[in-house]
Amino acid sequence: MDRYDGFREFVLARQQALTRSAYLLTGDAHLAEDLMQSVLLKVANHWPRLVLRGTPEAYTRKAMINQYISWQRRKRLESPSADPPEHGHAHDDATVDRLILRQALARLTPRQRAVIVLRFYEDLSERETAEILGCSLGTVKSQTHHALGRLRALAPELSQLFTENEEVRQ
């Protein structure tokens, strides 16, 4: 039996969802690819133990969040632009909302951004989010509250999205 049995299948089955999460965290397609490669290398190194425990998905998500936060601590010289999109391009309202939201997400702290991605994009419960982030349930609630407040301040034109999400979550 090969020590990597099932790893390729896991990557093929979960790659798209994990890459989307990586993109939402980093806000950059190339950094998302780098993050995924880094995380999948760690997952491959621990694969036999993860399979025995039955936790490859949870480990992968936690490793992704931890690696992203670690990268943010070292703060790269590059930073996403906070400038609005150039005029002259025709965008529908949904596209404009996504651009504004992406710019606002980029201005959150790494932990706040991780909480928002896990809670509202990955649709994880507060308890699951706390387990992945290695923090208390109260910390998740607090970080969610502060992150949504900051998003409202950074992008008031999207406030209806934040209100709808909070109502659904409660």
mmCIF file of C-alpha atoms in Angstrom:
data_model
loop_
_atom_site.group_PDB
_atom_site.id
_atom_site.type_symbol
_atom_site.label_atom_id
_atom_site.label_comp_id
_atom_site.label_asym_id
_atom_site.label_seq_id
_atom_site.Cartn_x
_atom_site.Cartn_y
_atom_site.Cartn_z
ATOM 1 C CA MET A 1 0.000 0.000 0.000
ATOM 2 C CA ASP A 2 1.329 3.421 -1.002
ATOM 3 C CA ARG A 3 1.498 5.989 1.824
ATOM 4 C CA TYR A 4 -0.283 8.473 -0.441
ATOM 5 C CA ASP A 5 -3.270 6.235 -1.248
ATOM 6 C CA GLY A 6 -6.319 8.440 -1.568
ATOM 7 C CA PHE A 7 -4.358 11.716 -1.543
ATOM 8 C CA ARG A 8 -4.707 12.302 -5.283
ATOM 9 C CA GLU A 9 -8.435 11.569 -5.111
ATOM 10 C CA PHE A 10 -8.827 13.928 -2.144
ATOM 11 C CA VAL A 11 -7.051 16.728 -4.008
ATOM 12 C CA LEU A 12 -9.082 16.185 -7.168
ATOM 13 C CA ALA A 13 -12.357 16.138 -5.221
ATOM 14 C CA ARG A 14 -11.658 19.164 -3.003
ATOM 15 C CA GLN A 15 -9.260 21.272 -5.094
ATOM 16 C CA GLN A 16 -11.822 23.655 -6.537
ATOM 17 C CA ALA A 17 -13.475 24.438 -3.179
ATOM 18 C CA LEU A 18 -10.135 24.770 -1.381
ATOM 19 C CA THR A 19 -8.738 27.004 -4.125
ATOM 20 C CA ARG A 20 -11.801 29.267 -3.867
ATOM 21 C CA SER A 21 -11.267 29.521 -0.116
ATOM 22 C CA ALA A 22 -7.589 30.304 -0.658
ATOM 23 C CA TYR A 23 -8.543 33.010 -3.149
ATOM 24 C CA LEU A 24 -11.056 34.538 -0.748
ATOM 25 C CA LEU A 25 -8.378 34.635 1.933
ATOM 26 C CA THR A 26 -5.578 36.062 -0.213
ATOM 27 C CA GLY A 27 -7.569 38.110 -2.721
ATOM 28 C CA ASP A 28 -5.062 37.145 -5.417
ATOM 29 C CA ALA A 29 -5.178 34.152 -7.774
ATOM 30 C CA HIS A 30 -1.401 33.639 -7.778
ATOM 31 C CA LEU A 31 -1.108 33.869 -4.003
ATOM 32 C CA ALA A 32 -4.058 31.470 -3.697
ATOM 33 C CA GLU A 33 -2.170 28.947 -5.840
ATOM 34 C CA ASP A 34 0.958 29.428 -3.708
ATOM 35 C CA LEU A 35 -1.091 28.966 -0.554
ATOM 36 C CA MET A 36 -2.692 25.781 -1.907
ATOM 37 C CA GLN A 37 0.664 24.306 -2.959
ATOM 38 C CA SER A 38 2.169 25.060 0.438
ATOM 39 C CA VAL A 39 -0.789 23.557 2.286
ATOM 40 C CA LEU A 40 -1.081 20.473 0.079
ATOM 41 C CA LEU A 41 2.608 19.745 0.666
ATOM 42 C CA LYS A 42 1.924 19.723 4.416
ATOM 43 C CA VAL A 43 -1.166 17.575 3.914
ATOM 44 C CA ALA A 44 0.818 15.080 1.803
ATOM 45 C CA ASN A 45 3.494 14.834 4.498
ATOM 46 C CA HIS A 46 0.862 13.973 7.117
ATOM 47 C CA TRP A 47 -1.475 12.003 4.834
ATOM 48 C CA PRO A 48 -1.256 8.518 6.450
ATOM 49 C CA ARG A 49 -1.999 9.935 9.907
ATOM 50 C CA LEU A 50 -4.828 12.114 8.554
ATOM 51 C CA VAL A 51 -6.452 9.142 6.849
ATOM 52 C CA LEU A 52 -6.263 7.085 10.059
ATOM 53 C CA ARG A 53 -7.898 9.891 12.029
ATOM 54 C CA GLY A 54 -10.395 10.618 9.267
ATOM 55 C CA THR A 55 -9.615 14.348 9.334
ATOM 56 C CA PRO A 56 -7.955 15.331 6.027
ATOM 57 C CA GLU A 57 -10.543 18.041 5.244
ATOM 58 C CA ALA A 58 -10.370 19.637 8.695
ATOM 59 C CA TYR A 59 -6.564 19.510 8.764
ATOM 60 C CA THR A 60 -6.348 21.034 5.285
ATOM 61 C CA ARG A 61 -8.637 23.945 6.183
ATOM 62 C CA LYS A 62 -6.820 24.594 9.452
ATOM 63 C CA ALA A 63 -3.437 24.439 7.711
ATOM 64 C CA MET A 64 -4.692 26.889 5.069
ATOM 65 C CA ILE A 65 -5.907 29.398 7.656
ATOM 66 C CA ASN A 66 -2.713 29.080 9.714
ATOM 67 C CA GLN A 67 -0.470 29.475 6.658
ATOM 68 C CA TYR A 68 -2.436 32.499 5.480
ATOM 69 C CA ILE A 69 -2.217 34.159 8.909
ATOM 70 C CA SER A 70 1.501 33.367 9.066
ATOM 71 C CA TRP A 71 2.007 35.024 5.678
ATOM 72 C CA GLN A 72 0.093 38.081 6.848
ATOM 73 C CA ARG A 73 2.314 38.406 9.894
ATOM 74 C CA ARG A 74 5.304 38.696 7.606
ATOM 75 C CA LYS A 75 3.299 41.255 5.614
ATOM 76 C CA ARG A 76 4.363 41.264 2.013
ATOM 77 C CA LEU A 77 5.356 44.528 0.386
ATOM 78 C CA GLU A 78 2.540 44.112 -2.123
ATOM 79 C CA SER A 79 -0.928 45.087 -1.025
ATOM 80 C CA PRO A 80 -4.235 44.937 -2.868
ATOM 81 C CA SER A 81 -5.375 48.199 -4.393
ATOM 82 C CA ALA A 82 -8.166 49.988 -2.592
ATOM 83 C CA ASP A 83 -8.934 52.048 -5.694
ATOM 84 C CA PRO A 84 -12.336 51.574 -7.318
ATOM 85 C CA PRO A 85 -12.461 49.903 -10.719
ATOM 86 C CA GLU A 86 -11.590 52.065 -13.700
ATOM 87 C CA HIS A 87 -14.440 53.835 -15.431
ATOM 88 C CA GLY A 88 -15.371 52.853 -18.943
ATOM 89 C CA HIS A 89 -15.954 49.182 -18.160
ATOM 90 C CA ALA A 90 -19.504 47.923 -18.152
ATOM 91 C CA HIS A 91 -20.184 45.890 -14.994
ATOM 92 C CA ASP A 92 -23.461 44.636 -13.675
ATOM 93 C CA ASP A 93 -24.392 45.355 -10.055
ATOM 94 C CA ALA A 94 -23.318 41.909 -8.845
ATOM 95 C CA THR A 95 -19.850 42.350 -10.345
ATOM 96 C CA VAL A 96 -19.438 45.762 -8.764
ATOM 97 C CA ASP A 97 -20.608 44.360 -5.413
ATOM 98 C CA ARG A 98 -18.024 41.540 -5.651
ATOM 99 C CA LEU A 99 -15.241 44.013 -6.434
ATOM 100 C CA ILE A 100 -16.211 46.258 -3.536
ATOM 101 C CA LEU A 101 -16.521 43.296 -1.176
ATOM 102 C CA ARG A 102 -13.130 41.914 -2.230
ATOM 103 C CA GLN A 103 -11.493 45.285 -1.592
ATOM 104 C CA ALA A 104 -13.177 45.556 1.808
ATOM 105 C CA LEU A 105 -12.176 41.989 2.759
ATOM 106 C CA ALA A 106 -8.561 42.822 1.926
ATOM 107 C CA ARG A 107 -8.632 45.531 4.609
ATOM 108 C CA LEU A 108 -9.754 43.204 7.431
ATOM 109 C CA THR A 109 -7.267 41.664 9.829
ATOM 110 C CA PRO A 110 -6.189 38.140 8.851
ATOM 111 C CA ARG A 111 -8.252 36.551 11.671
ATOM 112 C CA GLN A 112 -11.354 38.587 10.798
ATOM 113 C CA ARG A 113 -11.030 37.668 7.156
ATOM 114 C CA ALA A 114 -10.590 33.993 8.068
ATOM 115 C CA VAL A 115 -13.726 34.076 10.236
ATOM 116 C CA ILE A 116 -15.787 35.724 7.476
ATOM 117 C CA VAL A 117 -14.592 33.232 4.849
ATOM 118 C CA LEU A 118 -15.231 30.215 7.080
ATOM 119 C CA ARG A 119 -18.590 31.388 8.431
ATOM 120 C CA PHE A 120 -20.192 32.973 5.368
ATOM 121 C CA TYR A 121 -18.453 31.414 2.387
ATOM 122 C CA GLU A 122 -17.695 27.924 3.680
ATOM 123 C CA ASP A 123 -20.978 27.998 5.644
ATOM 124 C CA LEU A 124 -19.372 26.530 8.763
ATOM 125 C CA SER A 125 -21.001 26.815 12.162
ATOM 126 C CA GLU A 126 -19.469 28.960 14.879
ATOM 127 C CA ARG A 127 -18.267 25.798 16.634
ATOM 128 C CA GLU A 128 -16.636 24.388 13.461
ATOM 129 C CA THR A 129 -14.982 27.748 12.812
ATOM 130 C CA ALA A 130 -13.643 27.845 16.385
ATOM 131 C CA GLU A 131 -12.191 24.340 15.970
ATOM 132 C CA ILE A 132 -10.435 25.232 12.719
ATOM 133 C CA LEU A 133 -9.053 28.492 14.102
ATOM 134 C CA GLY A 134 -8.140 26.929 17.444
ATOM 135 C CA CYS A 135 -10.019 29.533 19.471
ATOM 136 C CA SER A 136 -13.096 29.787 21.669
ATOM 137 C CA LEU A 137 -16.667 30.083 20.457
ATOM 138 C CA GLY A 138 -16.811 33.565 22.012
ATOM 139 C CA THR A 139 -13.784 34.646 19.980
ATOM 140 C CA VAL A 140 -15.492 33.541 16.757
ATOM 141 C CA LYS A 141 -18.631 35.471 17.694
ATOM 142 C CA SER A 142 -16.609 38.554 18.620
ATOM 143 C CA GLN A 143 -14.435 38.405 15.485
ATOM 144 C CA THR A 144 -17.540 37.947 13.312
ATOM 145 C CA HIS A 145 -19.244 40.929 14.943
ATOM 146 C CA HIS A 146 -16.185 43.176 14.581
ATOM 147 C CA ALA A 147 -15.481 42.018 11.012
ATOM 148 C CA LEU A 148 -19.055 42.680 9.881
ATOM 149 C CA GLY A 149 -18.944 46.095 11.554
ATOM 150 C CA ARG A 150 -15.695 46.900 9.785
ATOM 151 C CA LEU A 151 -17.100 45.699 6.448
ATOM 152 C CA ARG A 152 -20.139 47.940 6.969
ATOM 153 C CA ALA A 153 -17.826 50.899 7.581
ATOM 154 C CA LEU A 154 -15.560 50.089 4.620
ATOM 155 C CA ALA A 155 -18.382 49.345 2.168
ATOM 156 C CA PRO A 156 -21.624 50.932 3.368
ATOM 157 C CA GLU A 157 -23.162 50.360 -0.058
ATOM 158 C CA LEU A 158 -23.149 46.618 0.725
ATOM 159 C CA SER A 159 -24.818 46.882 4.135
ATOM 160 C CA GLN A 160 -27.917 45.006 2.934
ATOM 161 C CA LEU A 161 -25.713 41.934 2.295
ATOM 162 C CA PHE A 162 -24.321 41.974 5.835
ATOM 163 C CA THR A 163 -27.759 42.430 7.406
ATOM 164 C CA GLU A 164 -29.200 39.526 5.372
ATOM 165 C CA ASN A 165 -26.300 37.225 6.328
ATOM 166 C CA GLU A 166 -26.596 38.047 10.029
ATOM 167 C CA GLU A 167 -30.347 37.377 9.998
ATOM 168 C CA VAL A 168 -29.787 34.019 8.276
ATOM 169 C CA ARG A 169 -27.047 33.065 10.751
ATOM 170 C CA GLN A 170 -29.062 33.788 13.903
#
